[in-house]
mmCIF file of C-alpha atoms in Angstrom:
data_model
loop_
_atom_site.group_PDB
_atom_site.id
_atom_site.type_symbol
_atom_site.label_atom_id
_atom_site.label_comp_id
_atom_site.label_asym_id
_atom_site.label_seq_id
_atom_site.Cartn_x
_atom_site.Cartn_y
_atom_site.Cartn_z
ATOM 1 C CA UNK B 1 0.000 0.000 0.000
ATOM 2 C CA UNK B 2 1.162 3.422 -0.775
ATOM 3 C CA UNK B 3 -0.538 7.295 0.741
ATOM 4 C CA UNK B 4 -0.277 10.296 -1.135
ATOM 5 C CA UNK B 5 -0.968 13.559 -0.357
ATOM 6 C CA UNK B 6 -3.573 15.350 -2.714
ATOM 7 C CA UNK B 7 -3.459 19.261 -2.075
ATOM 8 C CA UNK B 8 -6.571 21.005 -3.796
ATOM 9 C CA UNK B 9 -5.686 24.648 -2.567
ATOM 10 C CA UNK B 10 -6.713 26.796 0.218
ATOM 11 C CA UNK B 11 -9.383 29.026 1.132
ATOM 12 C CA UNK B 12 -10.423 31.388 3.837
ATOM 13 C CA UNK B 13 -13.359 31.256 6.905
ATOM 14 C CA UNK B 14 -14.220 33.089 9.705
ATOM 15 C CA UNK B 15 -11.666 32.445 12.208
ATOM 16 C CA UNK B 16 -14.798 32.909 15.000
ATOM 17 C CA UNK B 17 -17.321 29.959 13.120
ATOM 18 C CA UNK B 18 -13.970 27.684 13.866
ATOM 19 C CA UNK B 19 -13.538 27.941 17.111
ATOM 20 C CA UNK B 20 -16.863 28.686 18.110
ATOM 21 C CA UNK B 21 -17.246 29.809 21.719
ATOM 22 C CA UNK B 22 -13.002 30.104 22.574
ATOM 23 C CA UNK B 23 -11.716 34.007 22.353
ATOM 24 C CA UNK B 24 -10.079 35.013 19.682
ATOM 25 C CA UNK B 25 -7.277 35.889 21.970
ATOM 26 C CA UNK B 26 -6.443 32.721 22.519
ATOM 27 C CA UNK B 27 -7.707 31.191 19.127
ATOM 28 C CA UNK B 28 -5.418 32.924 16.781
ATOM 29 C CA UNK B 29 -2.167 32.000 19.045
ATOM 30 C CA UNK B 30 -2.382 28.652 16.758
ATOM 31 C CA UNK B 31 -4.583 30.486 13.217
ATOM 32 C CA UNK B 32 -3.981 34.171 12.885
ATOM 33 C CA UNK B 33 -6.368 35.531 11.206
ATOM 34 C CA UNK B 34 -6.338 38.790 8.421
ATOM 35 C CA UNK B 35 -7.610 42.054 8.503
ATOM 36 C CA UNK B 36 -11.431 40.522 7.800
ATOM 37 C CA UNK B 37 -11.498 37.761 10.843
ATOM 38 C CA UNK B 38 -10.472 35.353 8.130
ATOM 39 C CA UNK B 39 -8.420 32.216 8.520
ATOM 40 C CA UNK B 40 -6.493 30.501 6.192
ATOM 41 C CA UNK B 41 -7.526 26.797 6.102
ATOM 42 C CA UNK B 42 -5.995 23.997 3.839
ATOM 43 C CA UNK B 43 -7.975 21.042 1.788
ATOM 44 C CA UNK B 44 -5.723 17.949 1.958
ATOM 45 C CA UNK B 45 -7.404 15.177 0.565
ATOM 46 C CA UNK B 46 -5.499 11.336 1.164
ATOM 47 C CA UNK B 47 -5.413 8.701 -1.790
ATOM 48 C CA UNK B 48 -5.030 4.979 -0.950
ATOM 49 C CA UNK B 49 -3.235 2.964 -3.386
ATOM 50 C CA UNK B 50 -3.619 -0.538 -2.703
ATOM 51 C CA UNK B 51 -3.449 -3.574 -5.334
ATOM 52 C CA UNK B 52 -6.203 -2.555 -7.944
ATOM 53 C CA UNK B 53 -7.802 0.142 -6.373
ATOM 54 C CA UNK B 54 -7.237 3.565 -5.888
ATOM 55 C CA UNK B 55 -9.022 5.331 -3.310
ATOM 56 C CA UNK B 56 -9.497 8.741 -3.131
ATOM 57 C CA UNK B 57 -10.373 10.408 0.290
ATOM 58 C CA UNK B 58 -12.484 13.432 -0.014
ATOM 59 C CA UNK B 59 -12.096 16.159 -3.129
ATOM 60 C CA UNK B 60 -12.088 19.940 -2.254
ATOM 61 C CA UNK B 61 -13.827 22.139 -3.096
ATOM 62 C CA UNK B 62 -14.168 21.870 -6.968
ATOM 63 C CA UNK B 63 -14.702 24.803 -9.320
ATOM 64 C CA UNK B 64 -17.636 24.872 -10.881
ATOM 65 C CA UNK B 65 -19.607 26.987 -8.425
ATOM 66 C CA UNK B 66 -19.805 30.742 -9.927
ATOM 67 C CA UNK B 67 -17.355 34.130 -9.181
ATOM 68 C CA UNK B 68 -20.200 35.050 -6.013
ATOM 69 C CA UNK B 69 -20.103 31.713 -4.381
ATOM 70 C CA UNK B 70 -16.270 31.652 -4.584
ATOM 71 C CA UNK B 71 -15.853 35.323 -3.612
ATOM 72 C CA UNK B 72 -16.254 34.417 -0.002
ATOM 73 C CA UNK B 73 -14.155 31.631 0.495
ATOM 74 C CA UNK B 74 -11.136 33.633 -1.034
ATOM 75 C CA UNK B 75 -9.381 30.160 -2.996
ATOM 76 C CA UNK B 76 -5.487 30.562 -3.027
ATOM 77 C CA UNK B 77 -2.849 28.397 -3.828
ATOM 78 C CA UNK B 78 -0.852 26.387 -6.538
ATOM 79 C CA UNK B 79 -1.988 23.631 -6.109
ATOM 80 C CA UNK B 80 -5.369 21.581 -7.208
ATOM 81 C CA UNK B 81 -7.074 18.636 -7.377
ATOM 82 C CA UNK B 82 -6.008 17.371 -11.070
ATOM 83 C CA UNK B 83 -3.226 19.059 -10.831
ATOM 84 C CA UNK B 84 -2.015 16.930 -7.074
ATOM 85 C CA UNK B 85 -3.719 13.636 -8.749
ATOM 86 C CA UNK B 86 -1.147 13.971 -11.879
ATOM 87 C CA UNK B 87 1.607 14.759 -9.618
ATOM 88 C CA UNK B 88 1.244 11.537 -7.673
ATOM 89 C CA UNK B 89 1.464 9.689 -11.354
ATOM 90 C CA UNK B 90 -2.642 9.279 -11.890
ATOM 91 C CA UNK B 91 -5.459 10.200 -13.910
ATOM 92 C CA UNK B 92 -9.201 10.982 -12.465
ATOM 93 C CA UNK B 93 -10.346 7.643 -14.372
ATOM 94 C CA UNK B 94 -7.516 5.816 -12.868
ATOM 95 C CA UNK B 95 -9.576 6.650 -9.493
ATOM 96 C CA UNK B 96 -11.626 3.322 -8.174
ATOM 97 C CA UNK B 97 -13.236 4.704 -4.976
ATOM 98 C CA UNK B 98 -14.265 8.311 -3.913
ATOM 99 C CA UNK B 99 -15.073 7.730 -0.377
ATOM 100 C CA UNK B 100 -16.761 10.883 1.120
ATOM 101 C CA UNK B 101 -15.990 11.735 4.844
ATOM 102 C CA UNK B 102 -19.257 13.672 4.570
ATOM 103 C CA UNK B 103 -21.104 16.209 2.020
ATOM 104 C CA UNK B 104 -20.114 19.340 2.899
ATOM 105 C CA UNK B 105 -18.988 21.508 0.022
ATOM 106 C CA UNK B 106 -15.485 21.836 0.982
ATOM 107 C CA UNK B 107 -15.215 18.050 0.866
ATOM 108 C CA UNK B 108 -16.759 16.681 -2.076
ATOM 109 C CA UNK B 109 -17.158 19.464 -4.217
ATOM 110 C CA UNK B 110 -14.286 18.052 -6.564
ATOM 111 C CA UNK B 111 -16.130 14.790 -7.242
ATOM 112 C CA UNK B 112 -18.438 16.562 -10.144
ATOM 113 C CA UNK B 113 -17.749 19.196 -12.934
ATOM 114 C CA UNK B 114 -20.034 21.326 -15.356
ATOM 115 C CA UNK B 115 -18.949 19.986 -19.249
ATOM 116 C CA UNK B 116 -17.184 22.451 -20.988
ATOM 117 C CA UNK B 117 -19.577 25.528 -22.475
ATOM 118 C CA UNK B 118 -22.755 23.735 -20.059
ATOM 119 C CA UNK B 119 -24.461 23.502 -16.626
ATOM 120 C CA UNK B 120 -24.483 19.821 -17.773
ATOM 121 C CA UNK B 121 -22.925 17.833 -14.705
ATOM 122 C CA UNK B 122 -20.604 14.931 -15.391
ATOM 123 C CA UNK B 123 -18.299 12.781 -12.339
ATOM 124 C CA UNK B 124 -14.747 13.990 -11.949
ATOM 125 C CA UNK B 125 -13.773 10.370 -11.515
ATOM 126 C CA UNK B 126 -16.229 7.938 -14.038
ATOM 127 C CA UNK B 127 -14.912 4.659 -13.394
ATOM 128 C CA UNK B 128 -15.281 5.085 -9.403
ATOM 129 C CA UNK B 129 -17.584 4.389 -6.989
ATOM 130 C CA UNK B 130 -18.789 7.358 -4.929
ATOM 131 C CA UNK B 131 -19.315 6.348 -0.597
ATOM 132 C CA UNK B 132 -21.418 7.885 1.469
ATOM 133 C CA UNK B 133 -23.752 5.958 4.244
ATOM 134 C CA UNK B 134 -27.515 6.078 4.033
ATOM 135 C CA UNK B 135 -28.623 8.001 7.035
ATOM 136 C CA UNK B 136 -25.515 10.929 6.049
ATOM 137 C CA UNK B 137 -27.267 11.287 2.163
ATOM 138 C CA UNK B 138 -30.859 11.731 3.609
ATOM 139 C CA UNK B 139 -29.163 14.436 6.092
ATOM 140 C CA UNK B 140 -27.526 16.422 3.316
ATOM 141 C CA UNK B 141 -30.134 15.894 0.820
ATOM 142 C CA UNK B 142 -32.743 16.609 3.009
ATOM 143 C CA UNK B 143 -31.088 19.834 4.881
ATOM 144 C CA UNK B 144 -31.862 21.770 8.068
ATOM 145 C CA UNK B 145 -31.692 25.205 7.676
ATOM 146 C CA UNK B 146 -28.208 25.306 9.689
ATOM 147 C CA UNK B 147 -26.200 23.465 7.337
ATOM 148 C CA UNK B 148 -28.412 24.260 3.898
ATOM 149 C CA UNK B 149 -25.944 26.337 2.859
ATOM 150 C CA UNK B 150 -23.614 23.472 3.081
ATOM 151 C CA UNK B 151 -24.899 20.865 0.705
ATOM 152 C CA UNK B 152 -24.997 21.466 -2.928
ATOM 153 C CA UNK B 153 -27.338 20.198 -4.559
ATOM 154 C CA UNK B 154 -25.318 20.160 -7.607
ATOM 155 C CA UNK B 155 -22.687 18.414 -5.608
ATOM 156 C CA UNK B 156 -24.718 15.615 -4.528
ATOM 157 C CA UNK B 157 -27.316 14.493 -6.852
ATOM 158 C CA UNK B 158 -24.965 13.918 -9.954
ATOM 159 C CA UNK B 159 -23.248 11.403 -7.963
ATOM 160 C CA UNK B 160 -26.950 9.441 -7.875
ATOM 161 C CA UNK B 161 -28.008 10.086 -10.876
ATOM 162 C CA UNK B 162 -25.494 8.881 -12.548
ATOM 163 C CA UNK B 163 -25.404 5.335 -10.936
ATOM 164 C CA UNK B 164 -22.560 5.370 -9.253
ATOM 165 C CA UNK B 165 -23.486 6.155 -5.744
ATOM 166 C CA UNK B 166 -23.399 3.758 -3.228
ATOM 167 C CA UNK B 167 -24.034 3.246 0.456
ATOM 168 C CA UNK B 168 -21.793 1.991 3.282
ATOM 169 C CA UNK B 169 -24.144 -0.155 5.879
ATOM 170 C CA UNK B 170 -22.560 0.041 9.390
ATOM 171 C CA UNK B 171 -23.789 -3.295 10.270
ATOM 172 C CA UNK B 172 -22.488 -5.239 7.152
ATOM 173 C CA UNK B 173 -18.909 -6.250 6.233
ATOM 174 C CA UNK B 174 -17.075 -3.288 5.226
ATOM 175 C CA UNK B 175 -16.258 -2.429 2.034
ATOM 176 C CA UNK B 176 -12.694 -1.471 2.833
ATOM 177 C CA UNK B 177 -10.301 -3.562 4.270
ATOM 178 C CA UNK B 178 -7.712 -1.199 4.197
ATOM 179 C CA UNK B 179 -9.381 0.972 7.072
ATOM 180 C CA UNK B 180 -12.061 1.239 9.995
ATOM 181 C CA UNK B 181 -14.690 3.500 10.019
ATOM 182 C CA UNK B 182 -15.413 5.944 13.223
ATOM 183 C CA UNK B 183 -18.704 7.520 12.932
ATOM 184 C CA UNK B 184 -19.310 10.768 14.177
ATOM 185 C CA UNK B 185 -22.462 12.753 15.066
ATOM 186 C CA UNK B 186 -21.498 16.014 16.185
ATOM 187 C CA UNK B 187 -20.388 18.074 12.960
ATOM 188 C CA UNK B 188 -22.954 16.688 11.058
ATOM 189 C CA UNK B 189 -24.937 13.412 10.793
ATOM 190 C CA UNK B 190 -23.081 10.182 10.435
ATOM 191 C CA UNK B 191 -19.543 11.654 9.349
ATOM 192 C CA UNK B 192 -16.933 8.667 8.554
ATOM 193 C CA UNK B 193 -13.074 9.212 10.070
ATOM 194 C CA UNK B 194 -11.720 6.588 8.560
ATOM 195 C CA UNK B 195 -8.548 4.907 10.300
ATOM 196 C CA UNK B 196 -5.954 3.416 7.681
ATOM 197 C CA UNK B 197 -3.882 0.650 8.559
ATOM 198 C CA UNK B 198 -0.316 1.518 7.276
ATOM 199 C CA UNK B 199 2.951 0.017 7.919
ATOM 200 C CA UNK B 200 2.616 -1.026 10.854
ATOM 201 C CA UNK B 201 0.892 2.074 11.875
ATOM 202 C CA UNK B 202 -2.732 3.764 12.228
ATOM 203 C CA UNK B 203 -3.909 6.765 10.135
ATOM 204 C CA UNK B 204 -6.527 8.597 11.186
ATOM 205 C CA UNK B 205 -8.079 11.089 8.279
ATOM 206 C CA UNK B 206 -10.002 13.730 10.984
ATOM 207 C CA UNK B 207 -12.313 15.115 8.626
ATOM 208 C CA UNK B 208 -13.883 17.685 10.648
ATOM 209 C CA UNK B 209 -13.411 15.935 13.796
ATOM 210 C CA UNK B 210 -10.246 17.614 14.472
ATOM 211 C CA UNK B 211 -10.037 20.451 11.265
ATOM 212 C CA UNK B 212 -6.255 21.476 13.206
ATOM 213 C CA UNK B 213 -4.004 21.331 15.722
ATOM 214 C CA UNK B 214 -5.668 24.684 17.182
ATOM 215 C CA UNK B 215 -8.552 22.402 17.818
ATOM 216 C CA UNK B 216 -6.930 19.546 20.022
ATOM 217 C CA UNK B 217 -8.176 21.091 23.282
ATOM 218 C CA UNK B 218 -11.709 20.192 23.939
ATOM 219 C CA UNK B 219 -13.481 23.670 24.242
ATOM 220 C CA UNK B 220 -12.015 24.469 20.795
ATOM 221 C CA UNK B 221 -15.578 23.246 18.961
ATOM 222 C CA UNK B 222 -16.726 25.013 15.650
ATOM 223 C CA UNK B 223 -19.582 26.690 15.425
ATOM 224 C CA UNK B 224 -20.848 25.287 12.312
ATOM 225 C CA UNK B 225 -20.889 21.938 14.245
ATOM 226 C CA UNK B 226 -24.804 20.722 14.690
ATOM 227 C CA UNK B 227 -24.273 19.539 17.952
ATOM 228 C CA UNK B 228 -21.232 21.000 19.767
ATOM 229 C CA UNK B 229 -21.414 18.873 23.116
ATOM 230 C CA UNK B 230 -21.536 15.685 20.941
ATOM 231 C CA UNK B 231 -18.327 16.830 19.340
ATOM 232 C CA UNK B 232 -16.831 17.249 22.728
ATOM 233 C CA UNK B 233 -17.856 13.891 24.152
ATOM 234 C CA UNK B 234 -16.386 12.326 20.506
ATOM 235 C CA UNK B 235 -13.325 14.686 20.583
ATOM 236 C CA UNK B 236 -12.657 13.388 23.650
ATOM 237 C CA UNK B 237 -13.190 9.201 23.488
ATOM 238 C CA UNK B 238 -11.197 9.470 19.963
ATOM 239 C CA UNK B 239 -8.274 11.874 21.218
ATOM 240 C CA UNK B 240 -7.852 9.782 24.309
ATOM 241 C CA UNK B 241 -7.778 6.759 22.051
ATOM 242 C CA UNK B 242 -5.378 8.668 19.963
ATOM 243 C CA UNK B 243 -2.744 9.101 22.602
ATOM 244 C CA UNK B 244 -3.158 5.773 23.963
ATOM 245 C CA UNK B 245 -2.439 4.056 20.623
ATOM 246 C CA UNK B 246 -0.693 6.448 19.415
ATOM 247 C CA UNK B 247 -3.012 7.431 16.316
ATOM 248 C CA UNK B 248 -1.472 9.517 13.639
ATOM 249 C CA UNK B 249 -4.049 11.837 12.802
ATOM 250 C CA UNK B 250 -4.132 13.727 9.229
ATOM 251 C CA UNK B 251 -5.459 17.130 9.251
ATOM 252 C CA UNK B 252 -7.605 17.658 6.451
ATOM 253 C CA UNK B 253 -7.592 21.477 7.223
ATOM 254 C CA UNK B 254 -4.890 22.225 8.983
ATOM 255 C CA UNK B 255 -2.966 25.112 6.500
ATOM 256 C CA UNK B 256 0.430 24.341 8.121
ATOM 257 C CA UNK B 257 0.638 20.803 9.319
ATOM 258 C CA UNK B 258 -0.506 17.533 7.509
ATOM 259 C CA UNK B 259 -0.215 15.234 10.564
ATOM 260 C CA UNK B 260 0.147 15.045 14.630
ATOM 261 C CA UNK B 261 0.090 13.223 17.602
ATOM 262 C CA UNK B 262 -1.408 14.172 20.556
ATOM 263 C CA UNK B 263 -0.455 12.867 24.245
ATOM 264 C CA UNK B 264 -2.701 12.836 27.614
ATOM 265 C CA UNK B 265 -0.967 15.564 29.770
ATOM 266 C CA UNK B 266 -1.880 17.070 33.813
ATOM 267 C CA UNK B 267 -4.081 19.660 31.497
ATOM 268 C CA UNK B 268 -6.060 16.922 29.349
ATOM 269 C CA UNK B 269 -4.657 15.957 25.879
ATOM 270 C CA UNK B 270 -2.306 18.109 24.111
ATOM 271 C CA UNK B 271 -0.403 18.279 20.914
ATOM 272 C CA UNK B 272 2.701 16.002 21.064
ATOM 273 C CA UNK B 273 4.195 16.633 17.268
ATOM 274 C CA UNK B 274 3.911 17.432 14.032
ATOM 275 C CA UNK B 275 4.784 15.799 10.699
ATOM 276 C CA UNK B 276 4.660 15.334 7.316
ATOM 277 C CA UNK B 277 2.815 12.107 6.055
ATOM 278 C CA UNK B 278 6.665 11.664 4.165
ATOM 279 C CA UNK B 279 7.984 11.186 7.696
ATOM 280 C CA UNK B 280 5.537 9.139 8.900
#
């Protein structure tokens, strides 16, 4: 099995909606933010090559919203997602499996495109399978009014309509034996953290379980989460079981740091170090 690294670019939030109820004071210690509140945050997606698949975790954003939607997520950056996919040796066909942490925007935006001079949709990668779980695709495509903004429409029904959407059942064998799934509640319904098995070693993709290492401590809860004491209770029975098995986790948003550990210290659990995936 090999892991690479797929950078699709950075964009920008509001450094506040990240951390939720924690000052800014002590917030932007870890994520200074600019002139506007904004933060710069990255989109590191992880692709699994094992044997005959290739397995693609999460996309970005994608770019086929218009100049209005993009204007307030300020996208920066050299690199992309076709652009990080060709640089690892691969072509979006080569892609077997898009598996789909969850449906926000920011994380599976990449898997569809308009074709060119048309609001005709087409799939990023045809020849994969797209993952989600059952009770996660009736939360997005059936939104509250909190996260509405957050599902696409245009994101999300492509992926159905054009046959290759599929669900994970939690109860049945799964469908990847390279990693276990941890399901978590609190950001949204049913998100999947998967945990890779890798040399020897555990690799936990945090989704938006842990978006950096400015949100180790357990306080540090966005406020775009739909049910911030669930995150804490999860943050907390997956960070614990991160130090004790020394979990590498990989930071899906974290602008300056693509993996940590974390350790159980006299003031809870802390950050312990940071990598590269390279060094891992």
């Amino acid at each position: 099995m090999k892991l690479h690294v797929i950078d699709t670019g950075f964009f920008k939030l509001d450094g506040g909606a990240m951390f939720g109820v924690v000052p800014k004071t002590l917030w932007q210690r870890t994520n200074p933010a600019d002139e506007n509140n904004l933060c710069t945050w990255a989109m590191r997606c992880l692709l699994i090559e094992d044997g005959d698949r290739l397995i693609l975790i999460d996309n970005g954003i994608g770019d086929k919203q218009d100049a209005k939607f993009f204007s307030h997520y300020y996208l920066h950056g050299d690199d992309n997602l076709l652009k990080s996919l060709h640089k690892a040796g691969f072509a979006p066909e080569d892609v077997t499996d898009m598996f789909l942490t969850h449906l926000h925007f920011d994380h599976c935006g990449g898997g569809v495109k308009y074709k060119a001079n048309s609001q005709e949709p087409e799939l990023v990668f045809p020849n994969a399978t797209y993952w989600t779980n059952k009770d996660h695709w009736q939360w997005a495509t059936e939104p509250n009014a909190r996260e509405k903004a957050s599902f696409l429409k245009e994101n999300l029904l492509p992926m159905q309509e054009s046959g290759h959407l599929q669900f994970i059942d939690q109860q049945a064998p799964s469908p990847f034996p390279q990693f276990d799934i941890f399901y978590a509640d609190g950001h949204t319904d049913k998100m999947m953290v998967p945990i890779i098995s890798y040399k020897g070693q555990k690799i936990a993709y945090m989704a938006d379980l842990l978006p950096s290492v400015g949100h180790i401590p357990l306080p540090y809860v966005m406020g775009y989460d739909t049910r911030p004491l669930l995150t804490l209770q999860e943050k907390e029975l997956f960070l614990k079981r991160a130090a004790q098995e020394k979990l590498i986790l990989f930071l899906e948003h974290d602008a300056a740091h693509e993996c940590c550990t974390v350790a159980e210290t006299e003031k809870g659990i802390r950050l312990d170090s940071t990598f590269s995936l390279s060094e891992a």
